[in-house]
Coordinates of C-alpha atoms (C1' of nucleotides) in Angstrom, one line a residue:
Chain X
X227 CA 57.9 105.5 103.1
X228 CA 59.4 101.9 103.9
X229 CA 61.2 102.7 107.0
X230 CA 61.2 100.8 109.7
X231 CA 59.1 102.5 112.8
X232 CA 61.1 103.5 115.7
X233 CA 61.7 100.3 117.5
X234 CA 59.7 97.9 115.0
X235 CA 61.6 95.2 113.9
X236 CA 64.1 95.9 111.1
X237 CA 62.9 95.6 107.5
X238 CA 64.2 94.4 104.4
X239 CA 64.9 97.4 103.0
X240 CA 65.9 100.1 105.3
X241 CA 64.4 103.0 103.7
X242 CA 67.2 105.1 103.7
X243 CA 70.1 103.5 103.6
X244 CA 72.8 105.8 102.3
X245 CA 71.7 108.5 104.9
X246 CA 72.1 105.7 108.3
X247 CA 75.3 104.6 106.6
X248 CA 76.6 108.2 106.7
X249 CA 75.6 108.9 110.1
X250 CA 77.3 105.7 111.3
X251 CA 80.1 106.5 109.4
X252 CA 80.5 110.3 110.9
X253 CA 80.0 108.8 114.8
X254 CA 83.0 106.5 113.4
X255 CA 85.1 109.1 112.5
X256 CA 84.6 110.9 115.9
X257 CA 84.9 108.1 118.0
X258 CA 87.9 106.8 116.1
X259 CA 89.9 108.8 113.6
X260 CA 89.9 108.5 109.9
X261 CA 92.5 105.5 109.9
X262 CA 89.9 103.6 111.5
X263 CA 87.0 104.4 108.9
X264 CA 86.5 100.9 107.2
X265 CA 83.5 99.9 105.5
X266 CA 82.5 96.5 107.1
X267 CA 82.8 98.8 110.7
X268 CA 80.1 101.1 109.2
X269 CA 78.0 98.3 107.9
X270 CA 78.3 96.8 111.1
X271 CA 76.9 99.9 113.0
X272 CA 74.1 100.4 110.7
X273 CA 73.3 96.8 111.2
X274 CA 73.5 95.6 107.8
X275 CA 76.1 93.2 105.5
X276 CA 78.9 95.3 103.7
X277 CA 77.7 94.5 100.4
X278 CA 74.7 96.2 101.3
X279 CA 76.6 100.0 101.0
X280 CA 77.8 99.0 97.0
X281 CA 73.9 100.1 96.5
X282 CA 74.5 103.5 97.5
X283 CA 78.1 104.0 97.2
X284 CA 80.8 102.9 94.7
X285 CA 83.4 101.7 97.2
X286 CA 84.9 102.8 100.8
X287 CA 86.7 106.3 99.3
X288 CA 82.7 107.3 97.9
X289 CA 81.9 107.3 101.3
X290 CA 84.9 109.4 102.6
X291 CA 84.4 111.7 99.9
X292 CA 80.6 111.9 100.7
X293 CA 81.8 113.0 104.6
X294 CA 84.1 115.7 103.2
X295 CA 81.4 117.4 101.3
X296 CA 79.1 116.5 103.7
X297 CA 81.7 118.5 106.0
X298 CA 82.7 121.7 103.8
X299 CA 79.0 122.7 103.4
X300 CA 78.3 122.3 106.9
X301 CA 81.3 124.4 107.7
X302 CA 80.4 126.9 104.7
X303 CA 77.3 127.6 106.4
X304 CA 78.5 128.4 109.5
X305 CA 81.0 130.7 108.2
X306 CA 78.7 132.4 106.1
X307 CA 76.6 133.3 109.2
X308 CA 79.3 134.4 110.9
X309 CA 80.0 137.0 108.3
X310 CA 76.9 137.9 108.2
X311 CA 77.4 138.9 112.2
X312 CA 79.8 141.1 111.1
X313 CA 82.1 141.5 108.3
X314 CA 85.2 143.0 109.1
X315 CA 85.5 141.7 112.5
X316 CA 88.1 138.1 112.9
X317 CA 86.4 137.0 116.0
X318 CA 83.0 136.0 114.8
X319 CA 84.7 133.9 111.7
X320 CA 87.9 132.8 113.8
X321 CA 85.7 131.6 116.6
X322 CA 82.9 129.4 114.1
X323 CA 86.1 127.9 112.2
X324 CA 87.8 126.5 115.3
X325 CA 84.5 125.5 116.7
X326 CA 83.5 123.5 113.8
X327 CA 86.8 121.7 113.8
X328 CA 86.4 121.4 118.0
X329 CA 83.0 120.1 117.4
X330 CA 83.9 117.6 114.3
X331 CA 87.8 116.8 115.0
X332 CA 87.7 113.3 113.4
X333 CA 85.4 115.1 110.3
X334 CA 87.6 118.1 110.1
X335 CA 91.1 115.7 109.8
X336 CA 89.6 113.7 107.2
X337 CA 88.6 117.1 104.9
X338 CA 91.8 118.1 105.0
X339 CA 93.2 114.5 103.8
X340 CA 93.7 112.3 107.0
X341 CA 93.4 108.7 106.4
X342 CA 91.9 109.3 102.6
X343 CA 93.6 111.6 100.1
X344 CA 90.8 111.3 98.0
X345 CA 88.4 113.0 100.4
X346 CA 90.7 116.6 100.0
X347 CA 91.8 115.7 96.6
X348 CA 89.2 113.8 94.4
X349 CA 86.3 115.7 94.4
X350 CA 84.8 118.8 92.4
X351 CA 82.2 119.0 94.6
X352 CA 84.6 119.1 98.0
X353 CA 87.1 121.6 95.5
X354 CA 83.8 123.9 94.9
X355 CA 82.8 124.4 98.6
X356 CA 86.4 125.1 99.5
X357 CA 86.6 127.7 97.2
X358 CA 82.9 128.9 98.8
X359 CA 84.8 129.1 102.4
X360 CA 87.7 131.0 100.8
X361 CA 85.6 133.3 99.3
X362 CA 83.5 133.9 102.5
X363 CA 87.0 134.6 104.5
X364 CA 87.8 137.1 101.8
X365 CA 85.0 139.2 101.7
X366 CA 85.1 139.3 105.4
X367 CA 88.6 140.5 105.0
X368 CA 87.8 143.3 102.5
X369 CA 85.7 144.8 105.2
X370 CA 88.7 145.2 106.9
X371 CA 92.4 145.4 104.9
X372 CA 93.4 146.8 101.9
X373 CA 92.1 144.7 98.2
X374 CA 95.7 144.0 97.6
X375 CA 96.8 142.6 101.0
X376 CA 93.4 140.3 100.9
X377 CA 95.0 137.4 99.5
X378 CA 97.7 137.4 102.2
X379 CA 95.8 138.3 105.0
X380 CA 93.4 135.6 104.2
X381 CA 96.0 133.1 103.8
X382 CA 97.4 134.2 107.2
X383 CA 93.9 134.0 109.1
X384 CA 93.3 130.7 107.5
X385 CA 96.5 129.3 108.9
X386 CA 96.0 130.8 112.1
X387 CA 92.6 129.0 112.5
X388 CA 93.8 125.8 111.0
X389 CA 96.8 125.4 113.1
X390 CA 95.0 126.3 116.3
X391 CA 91.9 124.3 115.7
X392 CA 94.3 121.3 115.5
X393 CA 96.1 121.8 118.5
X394 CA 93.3 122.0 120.4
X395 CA 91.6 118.9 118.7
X396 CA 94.9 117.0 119.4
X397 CA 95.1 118.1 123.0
X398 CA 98.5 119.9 122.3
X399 CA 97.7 122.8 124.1
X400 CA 97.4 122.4 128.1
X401 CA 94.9 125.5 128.5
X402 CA 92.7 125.6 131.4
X403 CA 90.1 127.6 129.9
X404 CA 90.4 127.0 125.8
X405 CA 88.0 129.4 124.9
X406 CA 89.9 132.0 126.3
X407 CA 93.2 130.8 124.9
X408 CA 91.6 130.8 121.2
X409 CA 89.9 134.5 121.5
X410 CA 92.9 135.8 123.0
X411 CA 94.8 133.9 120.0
X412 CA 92.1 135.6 117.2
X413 CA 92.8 138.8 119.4
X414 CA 96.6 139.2 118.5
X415 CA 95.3 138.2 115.1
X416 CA 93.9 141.5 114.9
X417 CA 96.8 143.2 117.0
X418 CA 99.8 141.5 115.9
X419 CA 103.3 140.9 118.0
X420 CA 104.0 144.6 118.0
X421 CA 107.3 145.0 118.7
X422 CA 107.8 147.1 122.6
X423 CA 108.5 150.9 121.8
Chain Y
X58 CA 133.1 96.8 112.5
X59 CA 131.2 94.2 110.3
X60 CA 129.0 96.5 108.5
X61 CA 129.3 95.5 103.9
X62 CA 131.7 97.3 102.3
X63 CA 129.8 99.6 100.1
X64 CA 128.6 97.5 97.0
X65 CA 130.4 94.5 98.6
X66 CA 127.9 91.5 98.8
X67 CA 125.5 91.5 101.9
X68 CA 126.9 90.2 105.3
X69 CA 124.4 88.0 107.2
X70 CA 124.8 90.5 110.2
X71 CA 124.4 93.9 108.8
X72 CA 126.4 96.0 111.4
X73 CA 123.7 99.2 112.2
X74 CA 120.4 97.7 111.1
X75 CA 118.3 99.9 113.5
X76 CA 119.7 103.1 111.8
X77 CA 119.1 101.4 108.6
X78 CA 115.4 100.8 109.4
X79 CA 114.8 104.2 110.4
X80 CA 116.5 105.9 107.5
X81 CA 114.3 103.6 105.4
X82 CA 111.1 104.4 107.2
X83 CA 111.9 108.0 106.7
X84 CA 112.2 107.3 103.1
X85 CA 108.7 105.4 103.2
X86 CA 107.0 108.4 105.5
X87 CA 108.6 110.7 102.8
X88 CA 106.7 108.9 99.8
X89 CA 104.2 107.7 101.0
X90 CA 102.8 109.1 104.4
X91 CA 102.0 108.1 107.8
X92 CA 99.1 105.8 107.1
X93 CA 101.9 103.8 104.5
X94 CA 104.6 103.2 107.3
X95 CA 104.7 99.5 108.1
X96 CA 107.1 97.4 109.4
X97 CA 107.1 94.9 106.7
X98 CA 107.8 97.0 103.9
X99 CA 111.0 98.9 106.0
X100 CA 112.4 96.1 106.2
X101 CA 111.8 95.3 102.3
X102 CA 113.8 98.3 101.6
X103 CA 116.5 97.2 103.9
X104 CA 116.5 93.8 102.0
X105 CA 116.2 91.8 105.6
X106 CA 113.4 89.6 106.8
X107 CA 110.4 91.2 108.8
X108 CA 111.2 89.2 112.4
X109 CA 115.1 91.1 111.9
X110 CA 113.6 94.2 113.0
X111 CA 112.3 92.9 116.3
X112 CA 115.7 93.0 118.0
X113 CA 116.4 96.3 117.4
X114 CA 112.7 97.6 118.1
X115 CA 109.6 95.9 120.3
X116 CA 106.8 96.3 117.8
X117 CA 106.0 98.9 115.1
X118 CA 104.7 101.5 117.3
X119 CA 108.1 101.3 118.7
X120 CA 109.9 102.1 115.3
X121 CA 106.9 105.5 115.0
X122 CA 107.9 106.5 118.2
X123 CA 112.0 106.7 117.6
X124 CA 111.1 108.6 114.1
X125 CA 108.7 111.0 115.7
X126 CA 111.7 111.3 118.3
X127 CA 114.2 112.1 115.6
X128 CA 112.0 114.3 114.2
X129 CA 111.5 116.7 117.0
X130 CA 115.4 116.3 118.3
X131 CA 115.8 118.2 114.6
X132 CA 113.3 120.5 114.9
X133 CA 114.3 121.7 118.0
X134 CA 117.8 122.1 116.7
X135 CA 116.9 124.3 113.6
X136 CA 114.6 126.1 116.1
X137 CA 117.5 127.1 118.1
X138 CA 119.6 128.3 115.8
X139 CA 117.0 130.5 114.4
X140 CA 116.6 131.7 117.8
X141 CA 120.6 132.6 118.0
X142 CA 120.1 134.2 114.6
X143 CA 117.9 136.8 116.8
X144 CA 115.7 136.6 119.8
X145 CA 112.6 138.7 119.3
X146 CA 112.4 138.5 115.2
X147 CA 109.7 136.4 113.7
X148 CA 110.8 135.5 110.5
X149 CA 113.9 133.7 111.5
X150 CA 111.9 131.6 113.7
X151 CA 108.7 131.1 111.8
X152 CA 110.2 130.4 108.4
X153 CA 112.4 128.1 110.3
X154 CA 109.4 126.0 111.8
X155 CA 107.8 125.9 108.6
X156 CA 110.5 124.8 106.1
X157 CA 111.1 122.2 108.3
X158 CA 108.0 120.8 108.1
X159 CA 107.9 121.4 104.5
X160 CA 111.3 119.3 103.9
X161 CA 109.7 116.6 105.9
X162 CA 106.4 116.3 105.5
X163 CA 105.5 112.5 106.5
X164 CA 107.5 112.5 109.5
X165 CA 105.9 116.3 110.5
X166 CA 102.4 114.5 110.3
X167 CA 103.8 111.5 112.1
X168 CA 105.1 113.6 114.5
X169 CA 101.4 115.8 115.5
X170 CA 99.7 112.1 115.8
X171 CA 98.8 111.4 112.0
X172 CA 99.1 107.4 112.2
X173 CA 100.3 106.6 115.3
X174 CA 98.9 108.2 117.9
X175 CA 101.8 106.7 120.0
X176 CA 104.1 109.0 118.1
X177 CA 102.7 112.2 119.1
X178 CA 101.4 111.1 122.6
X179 CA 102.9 107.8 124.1
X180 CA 106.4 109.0 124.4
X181 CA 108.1 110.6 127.3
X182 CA 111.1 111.8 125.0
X183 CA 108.5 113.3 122.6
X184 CA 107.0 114.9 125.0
X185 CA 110.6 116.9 126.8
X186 CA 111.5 117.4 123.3
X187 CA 108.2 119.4 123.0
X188 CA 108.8 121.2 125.9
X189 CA 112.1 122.0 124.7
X190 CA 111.2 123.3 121.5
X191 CA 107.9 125.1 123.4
X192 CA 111.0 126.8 125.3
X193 CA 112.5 128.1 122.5
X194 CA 109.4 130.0 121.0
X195 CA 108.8 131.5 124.0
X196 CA 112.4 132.7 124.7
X197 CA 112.0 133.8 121.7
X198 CA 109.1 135.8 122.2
X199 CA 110.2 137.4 125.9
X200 CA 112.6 140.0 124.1
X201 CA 109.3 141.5 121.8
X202 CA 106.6 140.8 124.3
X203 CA 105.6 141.7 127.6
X204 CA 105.8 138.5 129.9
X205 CA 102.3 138.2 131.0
X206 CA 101.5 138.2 126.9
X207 CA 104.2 135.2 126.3
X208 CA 102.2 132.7 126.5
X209 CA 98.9 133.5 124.5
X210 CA 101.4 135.1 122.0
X211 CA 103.8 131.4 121.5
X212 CA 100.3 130.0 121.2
X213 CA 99.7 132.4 118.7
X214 CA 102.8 131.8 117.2
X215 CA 102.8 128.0 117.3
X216 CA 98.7 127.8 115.6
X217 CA 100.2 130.2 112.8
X218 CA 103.5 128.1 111.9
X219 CA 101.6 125.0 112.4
X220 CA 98.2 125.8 110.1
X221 CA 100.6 126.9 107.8
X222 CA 103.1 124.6 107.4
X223 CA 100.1 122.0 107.3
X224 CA 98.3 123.8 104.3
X225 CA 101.3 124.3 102.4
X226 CA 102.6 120.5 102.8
X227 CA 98.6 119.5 101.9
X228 CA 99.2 121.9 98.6
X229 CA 96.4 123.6 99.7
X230 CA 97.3 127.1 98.9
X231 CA 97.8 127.9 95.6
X232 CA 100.5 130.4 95.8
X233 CA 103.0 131.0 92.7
X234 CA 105.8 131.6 95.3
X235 CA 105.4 129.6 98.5
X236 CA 108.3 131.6 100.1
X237 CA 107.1 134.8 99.4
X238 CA 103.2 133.4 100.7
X239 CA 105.2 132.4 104.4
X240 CA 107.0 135.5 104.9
X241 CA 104.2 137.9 103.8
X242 CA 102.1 135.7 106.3
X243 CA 104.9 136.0 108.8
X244 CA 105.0 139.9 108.4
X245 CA 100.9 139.8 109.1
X246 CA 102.4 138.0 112.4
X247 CA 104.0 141.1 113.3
X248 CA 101.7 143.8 112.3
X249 CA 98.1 142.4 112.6
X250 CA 95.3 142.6 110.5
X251 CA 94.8 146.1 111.8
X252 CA 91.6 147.8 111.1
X253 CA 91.5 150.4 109.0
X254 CA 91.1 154.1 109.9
Chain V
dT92 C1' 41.0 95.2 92.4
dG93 C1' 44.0 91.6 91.1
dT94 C1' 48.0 89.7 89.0
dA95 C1' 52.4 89.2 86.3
dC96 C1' 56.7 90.8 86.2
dA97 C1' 60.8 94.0 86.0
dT98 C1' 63.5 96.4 89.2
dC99 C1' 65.5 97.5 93.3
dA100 C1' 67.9 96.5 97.7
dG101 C1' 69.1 93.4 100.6
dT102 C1' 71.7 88.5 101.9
dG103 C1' 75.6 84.9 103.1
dA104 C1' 79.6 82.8 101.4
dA105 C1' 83.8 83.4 99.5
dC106 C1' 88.0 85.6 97.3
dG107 C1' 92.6 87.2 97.7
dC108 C1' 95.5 90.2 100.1
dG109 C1' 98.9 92.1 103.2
dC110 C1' 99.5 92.9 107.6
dG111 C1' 102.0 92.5 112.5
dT112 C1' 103.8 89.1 115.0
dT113 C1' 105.6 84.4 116.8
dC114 C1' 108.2 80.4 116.4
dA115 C1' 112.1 77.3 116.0
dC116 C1' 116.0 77.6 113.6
dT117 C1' 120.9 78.8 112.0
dG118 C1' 124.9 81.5 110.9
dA119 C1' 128.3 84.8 112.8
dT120 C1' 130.7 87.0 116.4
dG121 C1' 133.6 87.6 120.3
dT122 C1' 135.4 86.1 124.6
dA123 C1' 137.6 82.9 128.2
dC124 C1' 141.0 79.8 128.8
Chain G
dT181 C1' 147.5 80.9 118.6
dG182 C1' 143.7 77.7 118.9
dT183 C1' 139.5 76.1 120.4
dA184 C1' 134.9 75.6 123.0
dC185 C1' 131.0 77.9 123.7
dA186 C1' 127.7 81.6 125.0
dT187 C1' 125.5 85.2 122.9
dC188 C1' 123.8 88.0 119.3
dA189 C1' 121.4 88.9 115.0
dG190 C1' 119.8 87.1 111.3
dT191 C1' 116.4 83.4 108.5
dG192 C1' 111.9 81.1 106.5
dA193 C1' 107.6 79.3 107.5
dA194 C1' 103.5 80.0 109.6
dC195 C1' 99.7 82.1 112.6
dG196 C1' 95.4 84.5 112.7
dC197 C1' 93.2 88.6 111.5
dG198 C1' 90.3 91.9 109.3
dC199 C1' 89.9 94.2 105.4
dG200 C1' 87.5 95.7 100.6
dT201 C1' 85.3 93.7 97.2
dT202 C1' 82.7 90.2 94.1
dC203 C1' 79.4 86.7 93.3
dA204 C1' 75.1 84.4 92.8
dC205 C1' 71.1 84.6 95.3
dT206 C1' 66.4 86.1 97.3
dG207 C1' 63.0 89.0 99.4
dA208 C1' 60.3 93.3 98.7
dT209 C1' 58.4 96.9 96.0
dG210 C1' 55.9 99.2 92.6
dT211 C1' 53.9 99.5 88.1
dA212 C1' 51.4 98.1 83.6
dC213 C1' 47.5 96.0 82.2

DNA sequence: TGTACATCAGTGAACGCGCGTTCACTGATGTAC
DNA sequence: TGTACATCAGTGAACGCGCGTTCACTGATGTAC
């Protein structure tokens, strides 16, 4: 243990590096969008020179890709618990999706691509715990519909979640009271536009 | 007229050079995406100096501003039509929303913020074309829905065509047949993910 | 317990790059007379 | 019909900037003996 004690003077060597550089780089991302993620930013925040991060990470996209898996397991556990509240029901899973995106917007853009293709694309680990959330959303579903209408369903209630959790995050939607809007949105998910008569 | 005959030699004044900046910006947000749109290289593809574009357009923000314009004028025009092809039915109108997004995938993104936040946010046209196309889902939506359901149900709507248009541009979805994926996720629209019993 | 030394994790300076934008300019156009 | 001239729409050179990354280095750590 070579970290530095809380309000000492800085060290040499941090202690852990990788982990402050992370951190920095997530409050970053929230306070300004993936297109403004930059390295020598991050380095700046953590209080330490640029070339410091080539220790711990091979270049700027390492780092991206680091957030997004950082973000998909974060977001697989949350799923997973809401499943475990009850599978079969959409509320539970609908409401844990869009508030992970609603609590993380500038994380949740750059999982899905924004800013750094590599953070969606590149990475078996990021492609692994993507196929974990699917597979959560599935079983929740075959609680509820049919085994052959799982894939579509699932495909439908991921949409549904994705598109509304971006609204919100991009302040598309005027609602006074958005956590209203989205359970009455994940109730007609369950109900459908049913056609009068 | 003093716009080059087609394949004749290049005329020092070019005759519609802001339409050919946007049609080449297009290109560029076509190949290469929001985050690649910059004024230098438009005007590369237009074969004209940089400084030529900034009498047809006040900065680059200007120039993502007039595209994410175009791109909701359109939008709103296949939207309505879809509408005339009948009020009340989903499929017309969702598969409408999201084949145009998936025919124009850079200037969709551009147009929900991706890049330029000024796009999606610092435009007063942008935002009465958003109203307009708003319009239209609801109007839609008044002949299958009771009024005091319209709105949750465009928002509904709107987060379906939206999440889904994004994940298919993103190739997230693995579906053999895209088309098929939409409308089967369209029906679910309609119907619900009813529980079963 | 002390010391030599390999390894690890930082540093500051510098690299080249491409960007958006400004500047002073020049070539082309169209209009008044 | 011809000509002077204001205006418009281009040009090339240059600005400053911040970026990701490389380099040669130095300070700190931990381990073998």
């Amino acid at each position: 243990m070579n970290r530095s004690a809380p309000g000492g003077p800085p060290r040499y060597h941090h202690g852990d590096l990788r982990r402050a550089l992370l951190t920095a780089a997530r409050a970053l991302l929230e306070e300004r969008g993936p297109a403004a993620l930059g390295l020598r930013e991050i380095a700046r925040r953590v209080g330490v020179s640029a070339p410091a991060a080539y220790h711990h990470f091979e270049n700027l996209d390492a780092i991206a890709v680091a957030l997004a898996e950082e973000g998909h397991a974060e977001m697989a556990e949350r799923l997973d618990a809401a499943l475990a509240a009850g599978a079969g029901l959409l509320a539970p899973m609908g409401e844990a999706y869009v508030a992970f995106a609603r609590a993380n917007p500038g994380l949740y853009r750059l999982m899905y691509g924004e800013g750094f293709h590599a953070a969606s694309a590149g990475s078996e680990a990021v492609a692994a715990l993507r196929r974990r959330t699917w597979a959560t959303l599935t079983a929740g579903l075959a609680a509820r519909v049919p085994a052959e209408a799982v894939p579509a369903a699932a495909l439908f209630l991921w949409s549904l979640t994705h598109g509304l959790a971006l609204l919100m995050i991009d302040g598309q939607t005027d609602a006074a009271d958005p956590e209203a809007a989205i359970r009455a949105v994940l109730r007609l998910a369950g109900t459908g536009l049913a056609k009068p008569g």
